[in-house]
PDB file of C-alpha atoms in Angstrom:
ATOM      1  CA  UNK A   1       0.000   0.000   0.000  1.00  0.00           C
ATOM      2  CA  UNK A   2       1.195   3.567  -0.692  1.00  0.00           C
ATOM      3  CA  UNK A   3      -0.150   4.533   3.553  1.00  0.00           C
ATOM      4  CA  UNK A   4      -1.343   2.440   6.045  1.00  0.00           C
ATOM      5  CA  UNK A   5      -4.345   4.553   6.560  1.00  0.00           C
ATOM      6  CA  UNK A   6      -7.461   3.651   4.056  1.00  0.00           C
ATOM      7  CA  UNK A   7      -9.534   6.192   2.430  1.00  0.00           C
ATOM      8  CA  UNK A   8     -13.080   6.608   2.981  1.00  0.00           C
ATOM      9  CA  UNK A   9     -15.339   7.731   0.417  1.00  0.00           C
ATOM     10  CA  UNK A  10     -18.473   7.224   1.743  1.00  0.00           C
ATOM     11  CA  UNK A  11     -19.590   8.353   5.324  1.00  0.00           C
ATOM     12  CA  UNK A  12     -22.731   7.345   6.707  1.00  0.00           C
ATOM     13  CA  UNK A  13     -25.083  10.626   7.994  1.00  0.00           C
ATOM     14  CA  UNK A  14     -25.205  11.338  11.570  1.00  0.00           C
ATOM     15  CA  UNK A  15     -27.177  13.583  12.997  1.00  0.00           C
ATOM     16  CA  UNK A  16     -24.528  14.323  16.196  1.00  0.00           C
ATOM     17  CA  UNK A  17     -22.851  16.959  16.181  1.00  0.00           C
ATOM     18  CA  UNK A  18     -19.090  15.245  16.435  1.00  0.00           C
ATOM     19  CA  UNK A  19     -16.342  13.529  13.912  1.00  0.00           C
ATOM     20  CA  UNK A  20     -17.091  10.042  12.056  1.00  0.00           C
ATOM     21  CA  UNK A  21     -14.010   8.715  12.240  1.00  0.00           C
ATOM     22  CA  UNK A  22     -10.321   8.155  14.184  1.00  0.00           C
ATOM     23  CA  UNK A  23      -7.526   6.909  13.892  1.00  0.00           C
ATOM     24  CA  UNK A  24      -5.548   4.233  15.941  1.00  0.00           C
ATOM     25  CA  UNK A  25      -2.242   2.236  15.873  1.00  0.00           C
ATOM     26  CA  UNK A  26      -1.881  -1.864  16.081  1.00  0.00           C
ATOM     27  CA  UNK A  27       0.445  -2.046  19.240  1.00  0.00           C
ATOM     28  CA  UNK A  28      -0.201  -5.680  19.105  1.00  0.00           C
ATOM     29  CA  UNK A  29      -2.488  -9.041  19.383  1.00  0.00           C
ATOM     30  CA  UNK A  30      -4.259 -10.612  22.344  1.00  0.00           C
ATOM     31  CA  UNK A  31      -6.680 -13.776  23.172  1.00  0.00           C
ATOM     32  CA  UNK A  32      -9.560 -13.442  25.681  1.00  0.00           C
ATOM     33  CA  UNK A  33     -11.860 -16.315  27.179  1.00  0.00           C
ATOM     34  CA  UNK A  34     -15.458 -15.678  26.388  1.00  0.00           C
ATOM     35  CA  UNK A  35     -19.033 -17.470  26.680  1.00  0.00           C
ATOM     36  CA  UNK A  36     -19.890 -18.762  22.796  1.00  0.00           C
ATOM     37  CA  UNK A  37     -23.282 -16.790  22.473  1.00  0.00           C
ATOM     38  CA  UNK A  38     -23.854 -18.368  19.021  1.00  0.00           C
ATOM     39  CA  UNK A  39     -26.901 -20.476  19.216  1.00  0.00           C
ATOM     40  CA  UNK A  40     -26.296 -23.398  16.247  1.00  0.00           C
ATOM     41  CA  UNK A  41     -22.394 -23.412  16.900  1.00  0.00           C
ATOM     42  CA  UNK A  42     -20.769 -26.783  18.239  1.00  0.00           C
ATOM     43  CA  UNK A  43     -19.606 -25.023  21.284  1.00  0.00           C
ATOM     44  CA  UNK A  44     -22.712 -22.951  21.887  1.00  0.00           C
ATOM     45  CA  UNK A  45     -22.956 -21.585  25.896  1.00  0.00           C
ATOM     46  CA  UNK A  46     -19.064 -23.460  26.230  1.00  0.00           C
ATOM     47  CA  UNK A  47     -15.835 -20.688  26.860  1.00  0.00           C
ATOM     48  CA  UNK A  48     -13.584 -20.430  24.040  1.00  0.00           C
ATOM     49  CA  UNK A  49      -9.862 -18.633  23.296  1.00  0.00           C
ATOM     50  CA  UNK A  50     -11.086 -15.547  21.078  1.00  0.00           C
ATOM     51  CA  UNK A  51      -7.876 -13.799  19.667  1.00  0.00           C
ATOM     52  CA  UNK A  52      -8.220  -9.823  19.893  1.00  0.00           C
ATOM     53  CA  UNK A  53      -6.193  -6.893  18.258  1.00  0.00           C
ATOM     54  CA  UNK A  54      -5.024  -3.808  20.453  1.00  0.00           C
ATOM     55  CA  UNK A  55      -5.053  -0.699  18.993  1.00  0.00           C
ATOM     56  CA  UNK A  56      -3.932   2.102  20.595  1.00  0.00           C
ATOM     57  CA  UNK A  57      -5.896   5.697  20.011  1.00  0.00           C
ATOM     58  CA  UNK A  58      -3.617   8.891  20.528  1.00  0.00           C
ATOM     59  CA  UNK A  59      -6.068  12.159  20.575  1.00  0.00           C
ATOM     60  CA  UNK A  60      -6.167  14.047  16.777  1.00  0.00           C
ATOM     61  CA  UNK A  61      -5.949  17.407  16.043  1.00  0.00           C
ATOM     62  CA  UNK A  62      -8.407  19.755  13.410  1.00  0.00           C
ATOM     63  CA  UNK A  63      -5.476  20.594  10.779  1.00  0.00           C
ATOM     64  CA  UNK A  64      -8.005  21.824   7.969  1.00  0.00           C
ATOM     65  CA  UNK A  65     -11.460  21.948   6.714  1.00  0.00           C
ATOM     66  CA  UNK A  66     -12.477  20.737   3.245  1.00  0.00           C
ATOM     67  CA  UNK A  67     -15.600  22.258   1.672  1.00  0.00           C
ATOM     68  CA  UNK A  68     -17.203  20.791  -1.201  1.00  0.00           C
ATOM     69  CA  UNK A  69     -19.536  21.959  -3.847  1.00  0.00           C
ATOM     70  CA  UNK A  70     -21.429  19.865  -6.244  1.00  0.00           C
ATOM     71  CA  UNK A  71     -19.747  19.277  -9.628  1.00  0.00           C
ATOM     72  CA  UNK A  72     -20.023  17.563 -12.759  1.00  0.00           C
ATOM     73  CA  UNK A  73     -18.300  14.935 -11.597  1.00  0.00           C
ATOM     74  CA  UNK A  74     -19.919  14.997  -8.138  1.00  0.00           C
ATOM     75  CA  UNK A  75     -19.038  16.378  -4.993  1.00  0.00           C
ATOM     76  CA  UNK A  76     -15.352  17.924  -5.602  1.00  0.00           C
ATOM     77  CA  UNK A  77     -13.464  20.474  -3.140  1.00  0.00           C
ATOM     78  CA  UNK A  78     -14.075  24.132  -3.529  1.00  0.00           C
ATOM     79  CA  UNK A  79     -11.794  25.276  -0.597  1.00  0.00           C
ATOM     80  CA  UNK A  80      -9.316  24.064   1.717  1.00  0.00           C
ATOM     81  CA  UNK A  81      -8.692  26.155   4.749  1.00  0.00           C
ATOM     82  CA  UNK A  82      -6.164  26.000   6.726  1.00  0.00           C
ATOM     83  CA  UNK A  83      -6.378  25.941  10.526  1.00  0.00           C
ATOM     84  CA  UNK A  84      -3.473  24.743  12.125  1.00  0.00           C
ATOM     85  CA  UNK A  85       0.480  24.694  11.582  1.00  0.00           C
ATOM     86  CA  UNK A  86       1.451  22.666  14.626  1.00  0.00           C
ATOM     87  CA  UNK A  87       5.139  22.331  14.347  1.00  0.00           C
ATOM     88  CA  UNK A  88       4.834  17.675  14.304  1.00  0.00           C
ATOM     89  CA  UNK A  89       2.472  19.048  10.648  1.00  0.00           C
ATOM     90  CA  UNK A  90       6.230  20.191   9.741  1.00  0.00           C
ATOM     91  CA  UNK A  91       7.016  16.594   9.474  1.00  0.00           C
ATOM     92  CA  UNK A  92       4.770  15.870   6.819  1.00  0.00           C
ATOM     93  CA  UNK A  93       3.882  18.683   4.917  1.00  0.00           C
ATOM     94  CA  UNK A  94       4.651  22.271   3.550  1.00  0.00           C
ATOM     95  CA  UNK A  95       3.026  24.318   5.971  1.00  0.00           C
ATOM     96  CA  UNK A  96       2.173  27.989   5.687  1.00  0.00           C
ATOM     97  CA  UNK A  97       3.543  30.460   8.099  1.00  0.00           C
ATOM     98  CA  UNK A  98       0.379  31.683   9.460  1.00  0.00           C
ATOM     99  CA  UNK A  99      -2.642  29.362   9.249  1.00  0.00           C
ATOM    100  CA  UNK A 100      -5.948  31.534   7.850  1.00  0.00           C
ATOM    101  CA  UNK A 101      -8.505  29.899  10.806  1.00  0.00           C
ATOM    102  CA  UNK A 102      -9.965  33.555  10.541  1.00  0.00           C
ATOM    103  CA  UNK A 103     -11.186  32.481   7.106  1.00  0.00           C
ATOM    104  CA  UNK A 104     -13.441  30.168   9.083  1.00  0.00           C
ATOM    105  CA  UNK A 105     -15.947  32.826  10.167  1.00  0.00           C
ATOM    106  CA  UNK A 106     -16.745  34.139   6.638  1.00  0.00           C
ATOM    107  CA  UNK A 107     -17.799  31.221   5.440  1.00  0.00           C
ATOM    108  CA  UNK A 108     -21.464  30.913   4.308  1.00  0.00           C
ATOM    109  CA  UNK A 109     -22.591  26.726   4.967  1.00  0.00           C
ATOM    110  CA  UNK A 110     -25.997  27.193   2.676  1.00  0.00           C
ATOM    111  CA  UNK A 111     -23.083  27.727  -0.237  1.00  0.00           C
ATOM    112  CA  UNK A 112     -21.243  24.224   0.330  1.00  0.00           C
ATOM    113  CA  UNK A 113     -22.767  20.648  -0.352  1.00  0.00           C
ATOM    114  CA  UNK A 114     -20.732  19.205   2.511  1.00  0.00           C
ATOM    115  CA  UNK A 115     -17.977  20.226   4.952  1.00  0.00           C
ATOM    116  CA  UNK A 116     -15.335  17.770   6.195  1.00  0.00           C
ATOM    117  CA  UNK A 117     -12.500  18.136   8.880  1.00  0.00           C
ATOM    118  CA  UNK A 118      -9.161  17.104   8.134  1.00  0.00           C
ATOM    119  CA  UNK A 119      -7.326  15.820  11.261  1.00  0.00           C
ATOM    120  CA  UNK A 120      -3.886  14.208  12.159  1.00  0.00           C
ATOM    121  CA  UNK A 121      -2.701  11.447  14.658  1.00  0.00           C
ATOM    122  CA  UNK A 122      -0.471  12.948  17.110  1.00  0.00           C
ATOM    123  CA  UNK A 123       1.889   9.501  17.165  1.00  0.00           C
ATOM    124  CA  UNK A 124       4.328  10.783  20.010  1.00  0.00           C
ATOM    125  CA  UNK A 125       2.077  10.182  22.701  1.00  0.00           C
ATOM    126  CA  UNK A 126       1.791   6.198  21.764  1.00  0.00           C
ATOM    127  CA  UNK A 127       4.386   3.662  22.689  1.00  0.00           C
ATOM    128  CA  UNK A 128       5.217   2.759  18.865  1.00  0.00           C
ATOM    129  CA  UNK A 129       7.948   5.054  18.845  1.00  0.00           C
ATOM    130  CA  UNK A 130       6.671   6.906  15.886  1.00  0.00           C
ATOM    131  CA  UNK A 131       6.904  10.535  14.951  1.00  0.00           C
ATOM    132  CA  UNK A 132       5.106  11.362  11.555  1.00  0.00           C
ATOM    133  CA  UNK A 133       1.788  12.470  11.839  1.00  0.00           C
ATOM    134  CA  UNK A 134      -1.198  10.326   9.613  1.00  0.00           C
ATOM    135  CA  UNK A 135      -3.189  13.243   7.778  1.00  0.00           C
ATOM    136  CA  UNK A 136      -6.383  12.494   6.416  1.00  0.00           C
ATOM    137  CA  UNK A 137     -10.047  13.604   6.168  1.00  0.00           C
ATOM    138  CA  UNK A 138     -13.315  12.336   7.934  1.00  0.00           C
ATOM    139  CA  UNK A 139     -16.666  13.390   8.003  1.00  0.00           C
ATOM    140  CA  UNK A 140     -18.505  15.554  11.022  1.00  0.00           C
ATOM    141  CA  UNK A 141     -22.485  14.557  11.979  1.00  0.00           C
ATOM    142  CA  UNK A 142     -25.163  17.209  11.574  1.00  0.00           C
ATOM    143  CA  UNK A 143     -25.628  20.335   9.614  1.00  0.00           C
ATOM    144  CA  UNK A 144     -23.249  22.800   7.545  1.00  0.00           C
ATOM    145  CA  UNK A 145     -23.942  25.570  10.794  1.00  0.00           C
ATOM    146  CA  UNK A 146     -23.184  22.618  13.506  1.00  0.00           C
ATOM    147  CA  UNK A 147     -19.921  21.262  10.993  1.00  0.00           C
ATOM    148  CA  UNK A 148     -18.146  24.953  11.501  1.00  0.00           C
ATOM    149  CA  UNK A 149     -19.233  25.307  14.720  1.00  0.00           C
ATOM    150  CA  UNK A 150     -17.748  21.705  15.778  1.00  0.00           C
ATOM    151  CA  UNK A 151     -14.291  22.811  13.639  1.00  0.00           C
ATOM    152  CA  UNK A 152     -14.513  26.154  15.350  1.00  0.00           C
ATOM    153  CA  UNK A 153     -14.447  25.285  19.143  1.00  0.00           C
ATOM    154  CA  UNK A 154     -11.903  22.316  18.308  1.00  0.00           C
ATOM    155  CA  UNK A 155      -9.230  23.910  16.585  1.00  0.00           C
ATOM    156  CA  UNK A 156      -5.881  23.123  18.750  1.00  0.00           C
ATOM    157  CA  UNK A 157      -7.946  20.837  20.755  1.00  0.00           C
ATOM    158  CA  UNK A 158      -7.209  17.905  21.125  1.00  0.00           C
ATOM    159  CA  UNK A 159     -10.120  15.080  20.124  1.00  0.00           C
ATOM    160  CA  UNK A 160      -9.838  12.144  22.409  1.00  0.00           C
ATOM    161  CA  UNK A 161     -11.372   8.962  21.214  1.00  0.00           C
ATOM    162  CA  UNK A 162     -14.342   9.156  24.480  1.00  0.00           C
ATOM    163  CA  UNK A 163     -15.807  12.442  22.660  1.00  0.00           C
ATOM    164  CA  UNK A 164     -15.890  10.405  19.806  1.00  0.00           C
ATOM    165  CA  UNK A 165     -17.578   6.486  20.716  1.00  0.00           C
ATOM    166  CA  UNK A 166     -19.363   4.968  24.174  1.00  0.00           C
ATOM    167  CA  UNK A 167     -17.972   1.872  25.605  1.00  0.00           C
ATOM    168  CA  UNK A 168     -19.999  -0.726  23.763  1.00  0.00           C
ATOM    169  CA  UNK A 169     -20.600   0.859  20.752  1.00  0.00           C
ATOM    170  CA  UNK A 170     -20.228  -0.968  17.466  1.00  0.00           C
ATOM    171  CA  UNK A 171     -17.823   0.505  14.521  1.00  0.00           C
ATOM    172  CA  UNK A 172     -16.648  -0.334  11.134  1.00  0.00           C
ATOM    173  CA  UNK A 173     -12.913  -0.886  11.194  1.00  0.00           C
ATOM    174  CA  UNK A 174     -10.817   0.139   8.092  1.00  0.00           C
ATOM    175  CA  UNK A 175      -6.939  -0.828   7.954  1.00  0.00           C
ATOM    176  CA  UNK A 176      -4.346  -1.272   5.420  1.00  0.00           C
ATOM    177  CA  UNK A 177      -2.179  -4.600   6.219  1.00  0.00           C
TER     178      UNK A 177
END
């Protein structure tokens, strides 16, 4: 693979106000004993080994926004803004001298199809010893108004993965191998 982060193309719509996706880091593989809940398997209500992955979740960071407009060819970006230039960006990309996050506030949502966030792994704080940042975009729940308002109050936040799923939740996983 050319990165060992996939690209989405397709988010599904959420109505909460909050990011789509994260980002995470295999530190490694597990097993775990559980109860077979399966009701036709051979070992139904019996404990079996289960093997797990770990996957460690440093917080991200709001680098950019992404605002699309419906094309020809569907949607395509109209603008990219700018928001951060944390010095670990430095790393992995040309990065202005002064980010335009003032841009941010003249921005009309009614005149954009969709608005996206574009975040970045902050890889320092994990035990994988890594120090490039993973940039890519995901998609925010709820409205054009609620998407700049979520980019607005998070920029140089950090976005831990708690704000982001409940314990118990279900997710799709996407990973390059």
């Amino acid at each position: 693979a050319k990165r060992i982060y996939p690209g989405i193309y397709k988010w599904q719509d959420s109505k909460e106000n909050k990011l789509l996706g994260f980002a995470g880091y295999k530190v490694g593989m597990g097993h775990i004993i559980i109860d077979d809940a399966r009701k036709k398997a051979v070992t139904a209500g019996e404990k079996i080994f289960m093997p797990v992955t770990l996957i460690e979740c440093p917080p991200v960071k709001i680098f950019a926004a992404n605002l699309y407009k419906q094309g020809e060819e569907g949607l395509q970006i109209a603008k990219t803004i700018i928001l951060s230039n944390d010095k670990i960006l430095g790393r992995k990309t040309n990065l202005p001298k002064k980010p335009n996050s003032s841009e941010i506030d003249k921005i009309n949502p009614e005149e954009y199809k969709d608005i996206k966030a574009v975040i970045y792994t902050q890889p320092s704080k994990t035990s994988i010893g890594k120090k490039k940042p993973e940039i890519f975009e995901t998609a925010i729940g709820g409205t054009n108004e609620e998407k700049i308002k979520f980019i607005k109050e998070n920029i140089g936040k950090e976005i831990q993965l708690k704000d982001i799923f409940s314990d118990g939740e279900f997710v799709d996983i996407h990973a390059v191998t």
